[in-house]
Coordinates of C-alpha atoms in Angstrom, one line a residue:
M1 CA -165.1 93.8 -4.3
K2 CA -165.7 90.7 -2.2
K3 CA -165.0 92.6 1.0
L4 CA -167.3 95.3 -0.1
L5 CA -170.2 92.8 -0.6
I6 CA -169.5 91.3 2.8
L7 CA -169.6 94.7 4.5
L8 CA -172.8 95.6 2.6
L9 CA -174.5 92.3 3.7
C10 CA -173.4 92.9 7.3
A11 CA -174.9 96.4 7.2
L12 CA -178.2 95.1 5.8
T13 CA -178.4 92.4 8.4
S14 CA -177.7 94.9 11.1
V15 CA -180.5 97.2 9.8
S16 CA -183.0 94.3 9.6
F17 CA -182.1 93.1 13.1
T18 CA -182.6 96.7 14.4
Q19 CA -186.0 97.0 12.6
A20 CA -187.1 93.6 14.0
Q21 CA -186.1 94.7 17.5
K22 CA -188.0 98.0 17.1
S23 CA -191.0 96.1 15.7
A24 CA -191.0 93.7 18.7
K25 CA -190.7 96.6 21.1
D26 CA -193.6 98.4 19.4
I27 CA -195.8 95.2 19.6
A28 CA -194.8 94.7 23.3
K29 CA -195.6 98.3 24.0
E30 CA -199.0 98.1 22.3
R31 CA -199.9 94.9 24.1
K32 CA -198.9 96.5 27.4
A33 CA -201.2 99.5 26.7
I34 CA -204.1 97.2 25.8
A35 CA -203.6 95.2 29.0
K36 CA -203.5 98.4 31.0
L37 CA -206.7 99.7 29.3
S38 CA -208.5 96.4 29.9
Q39 CA -207.6 96.5 33.6
S40 CA -208.8 100.1 33.8
E41 CA -212.1 99.1 32.2
L42 CA -212.5 96.2 34.5
R43 CA -212.1 98.4 37.6
A44 CA -214.4 101.1 36.2
R45 CA -218.0 101.1 37.3
A46 CA -220.6 100.0 34.7
S47 CA -223.0 102.6 33.4
K48 CA -226.3 103.2 35.1
A49 CA -228.2 101.8 32.2
A50 CA -226.1 98.6 32.3
R51 CA -226.6 98.2 36.0
K52 CA -230.3 98.7 35.8
T53 CA -230.7 96.1 32.9
A54 CA -228.4 93.7 34.8
K55 CA -230.7 93.9 37.9
T56 CA -233.7 93.0 35.6
Y57 CA -231.8 90.0 34.2
V58 CA -230.9 88.8 37.7
K59 CA -234.6 89.0 38.8
E60 CA -235.5 86.9 35.8
G61 CA -233.0 84.2 36.9
W62 CA -230.1 84.9 34.6
V63 CA -226.6 84.3 35.9
V64 CA -223.1 84.1 34.4
S65 CA -220.7 81.1 34.5
P66 CA -217.7 81.3 36.9
G67 CA -214.8 83.2 35.4
Q68 CA -217.0 85.4 33.1
L69 CA -217.4 89.2 33.5
P70 CA -220.3 90.3 35.7
L71 CA -223.5 90.9 33.8
E72 CA -223.4 94.7 34.2
K73 CA -219.9 94.8 32.7
Q74 CA -221.0 92.6 29.7
L75 CA -224.0 94.8 29.1
D76 CA -221.9 98.0 29.5
R77 CA -219.6 96.7 26.8
S78 CA -222.6 95.9 24.6
Y79 CA -224.0 99.5 24.9
N80 CA -220.6 101.1 24.2
M81 CA -220.0 99.0 21.0
Q82 CA -223.5 99.8 19.8
Y83 CA -222.6 103.5 19.9
E84 CA -219.3 103.1 17.9
Y85 CA -219.4 104.5 14.4
D86 CA -217.0 104.5 11.5
E87 CA -215.7 107.6 9.5
N88 CA -218.9 107.5 7.4
A89 CA -221.1 107.7 10.5
F90 CA -222.3 104.1 10.0
P91 CA -222.4 101.6 13.0
K92 CA -219.0 100.0 13.4
Y93 CA -220.5 96.7 14.5
L94 CA -223.6 94.6 13.7
M95 CA -225.0 93.0 16.8
G96 CA -226.8 89.7 16.8
E97 CA -228.5 88.0 19.7
A98 CA -230.4 84.8 20.4
Q99 CA -231.6 82.4 23.2
S100 CA -231.7 78.6 23.1
I101 CA -232.7 75.8 25.4
G102 CA -231.0 72.5 25.9
E103 CA -230.5 69.7 28.3
N104 CA -226.9 70.9 28.9
Y105 CA -225.2 74.2 28.8
D106 CA -222.8 73.6 25.9
A107 CA -225.5 72.4 23.5
A108 CA -227.8 75.3 24.3
K109 CA -224.9 77.8 23.9
M110 CA -223.9 76.3 20.5
Q111 CA -227.4 76.5 19.2
A112 CA -227.8 80.1 20.5
L113 CA -224.6 81.2 18.7
E114 CA -225.8 79.7 15.5
L115 CA -229.1 81.5 15.8
A116 CA -227.3 84.7 16.6
K117 CA -225.2 84.3 13.4
T118 CA -228.5 83.8 11.5
N119 CA -229.7 87.0 13.0
L120 CA -226.6 88.7 11.8
A121 CA -227.0 87.2 8.3
G122 CA -230.5 88.6 8.2
Q123 CA -229.2 92.1 9.0
I124 CA -226.5 91.8 6.4
Q125 CA -229.1 90.7 3.8
T126 CA -231.2 93.7 4.6
E127 CA -228.3 96.1 4.2
I128 CA -227.3 94.6 0.8
T129 CA -230.9 94.7 -0.5
A130 CA -231.1 98.3 0.5
L131 CA -227.9 99.0 -1.4
V132 CA -229.2 97.3 -4.5
E133 CA -232.5 99.2 -4.3
N134 CA -230.6 102.4 -4.0
T135 CA -228.8 101.7 -7.3
V136 CA -232.2 101.5 -9.0
A137 CA -233.1 104.9 -7.6
N138 CA -229.8 106.2 -9.0
Q139 CA -230.5 104.5 -12.3
Q140 CA -227.4 102.3 -12.1
L141 CA -229.4 99.2 -12.4
T142 CA -232.8 98.5 -14.0
A143 CA -235.7 97.2 -11.9
D144 CA -235.4 93.7 -13.5
E145 CA -231.6 93.6 -12.8
A146 CA -232.1 94.6 -9.2
A147 CA -234.9 92.1 -8.8
S148 CA -232.6 89.3 -10.0
I149 CA -229.8 90.3 -7.6
T150 CA -232.2 90.7 -4.7
Q151 CA -233.5 87.2 -5.4
T152 CA -230.0 85.9 -5.2
V153 CA -229.4 87.8 -2.0
S154 CA -232.5 86.3 -0.4
A155 CA -231.5 82.8 -1.4
S156 CA -228.0 83.3 0.0
K157 CA -228.9 83.9 3.7
N158 CA -227.7 80.5 4.9
I159 CA -224.5 80.8 2.9
I160 CA -223.9 84.3 4.3
S161 CA -224.5 83.0 7.8
Q162 CA -221.9 80.2 7.2
S163 CA -219.4 82.7 5.8
I164 CA -219.5 84.9 9.0
G165 CA -215.9 84.9 10.3
R166 CA -214.5 86.1 13.6
I167 CA -217.3 87.1 15.8
I168 CA -216.9 89.0 19.1
P169 CA -218.8 87.4 22.1
I170 CA -220.4 90.3 24.0
V171 CA -223.0 88.9 26.4
E172 CA -223.3 85.3 27.6
C173 CA -225.6 84.2 30.5
Y174 CA -227.9 81.4 31.4
R175 CA -230.7 80.3 33.7
I176 CA -232.0 76.9 34.9
L177 CA -235.6 76.2 34.0
P178 CA -238.1 74.3 36.2
N179 CA -237.5 71.1 34.2
K180 CA -233.7 71.5 34.8
N181 CA -233.0 72.4 31.2
K182 CA -230.5 75.3 30.6
E183 CA -231.6 78.4 28.7
V184 CA -228.6 80.3 27.3
R185 CA -228.7 83.9 26.0
V186 CA -225.9 85.3 23.9
Q187 CA -225.1 88.5 22.1
I188 CA -222.3 88.7 19.5
A189 CA -220.8 91.5 17.5
Y190 CA -219.3 91.5 14.0
N191 CA -217.4 94.2 12.3
T192 CA -219.8 95.8 9.7
Q193 CA -217.1 96.4 7.1
M194 CA -216.0 92.7 7.3
A195 CA -219.6 91.6 7.2
M196 CA -220.4 93.5 4.1
E197 CA -217.3 92.5 2.2
S198 CA -217.9 88.8 3.1
A199 CA -221.5 89.0 2.0
K200 CA -220.7 90.8 -1.3
K201 CA -218.1 88.1 -2.1
T202 CA -220.7 85.4 -1.4
I203 CA -223.4 87.0 -3.6
R204 CA -220.9 87.5 -6.4
Q205 CA -220.0 83.8 -6.3
E206 CA -223.6 82.8 -6.4
L207 CA -224.3 85.1 -9.4
E208 CA -221.3 83.5 -11.2
K209 CA -222.6 80.0 -10.4
K210 CA -225.9 80.9 -12.1
G211 CA -224.0 82.2 -15.1
D212 CA -225.6 85.6 -14.4
K213 CA -223.5 88.3 -16.0
L214 CA -224.9 90.8 -13.5
H215 CA -221.9 90.1 -11.3
D216 CA -219.9 92.3 -13.6
Q217 CA -222.3 95.2 -13.1
L218 CA -222.4 94.5 -9.4
D219 CA -218.6 95.0 -9.3
K220 CA -219.1 98.5 -10.4
V221 CA -222.2 99.3 -8.4
L222 CA -221.2 97.9 -5.0
G223 CA -217.5 98.2 -5.4
F224 CA -216.3 94.6 -5.4

């Protein structure tokens, strides 16, 4: 019996090791494919629209920091991501952009990123409000209930902005103003599904804090 158990443990260990090797090989293969695709995209010529917009940027004094992708490649990526849709034909990414001025590059960039996140939060807020209003049209919520939830959504903009997680930097450029200050322009992307889930969670928590029992109905209406 003891020998049988030892043989069984050895067999299981062997299977686990083989699966781990296979998994590691799969991961390495996937990373190699991604790296190959990235190199291919880097060598590919940017679209005509991206090149045209990049020329306009350059005329206005915008440049990129050393080591960053050329403006036309950054803009090309932006255009491509804006045309990506999920299986329900909704945009796969929300795009936020902003500009900020500071005495140094880092300070201006940080402020621009925060403003871009606020821009994203406003878009998320609009989407959630539209969903709530749609539930009234479908008679899933009364007008008073919807108004209460919408009020909470409006008051949660800053919290939604703070809850925004892993953003994808798309465009980053700057120009030097006559007074030597730096003006930084950024564009960021955020997965729409992640954005909506994060916002819904935030609104639910805010409703619970208020002791509003509407969060129970919200679970059913918006699929929390």
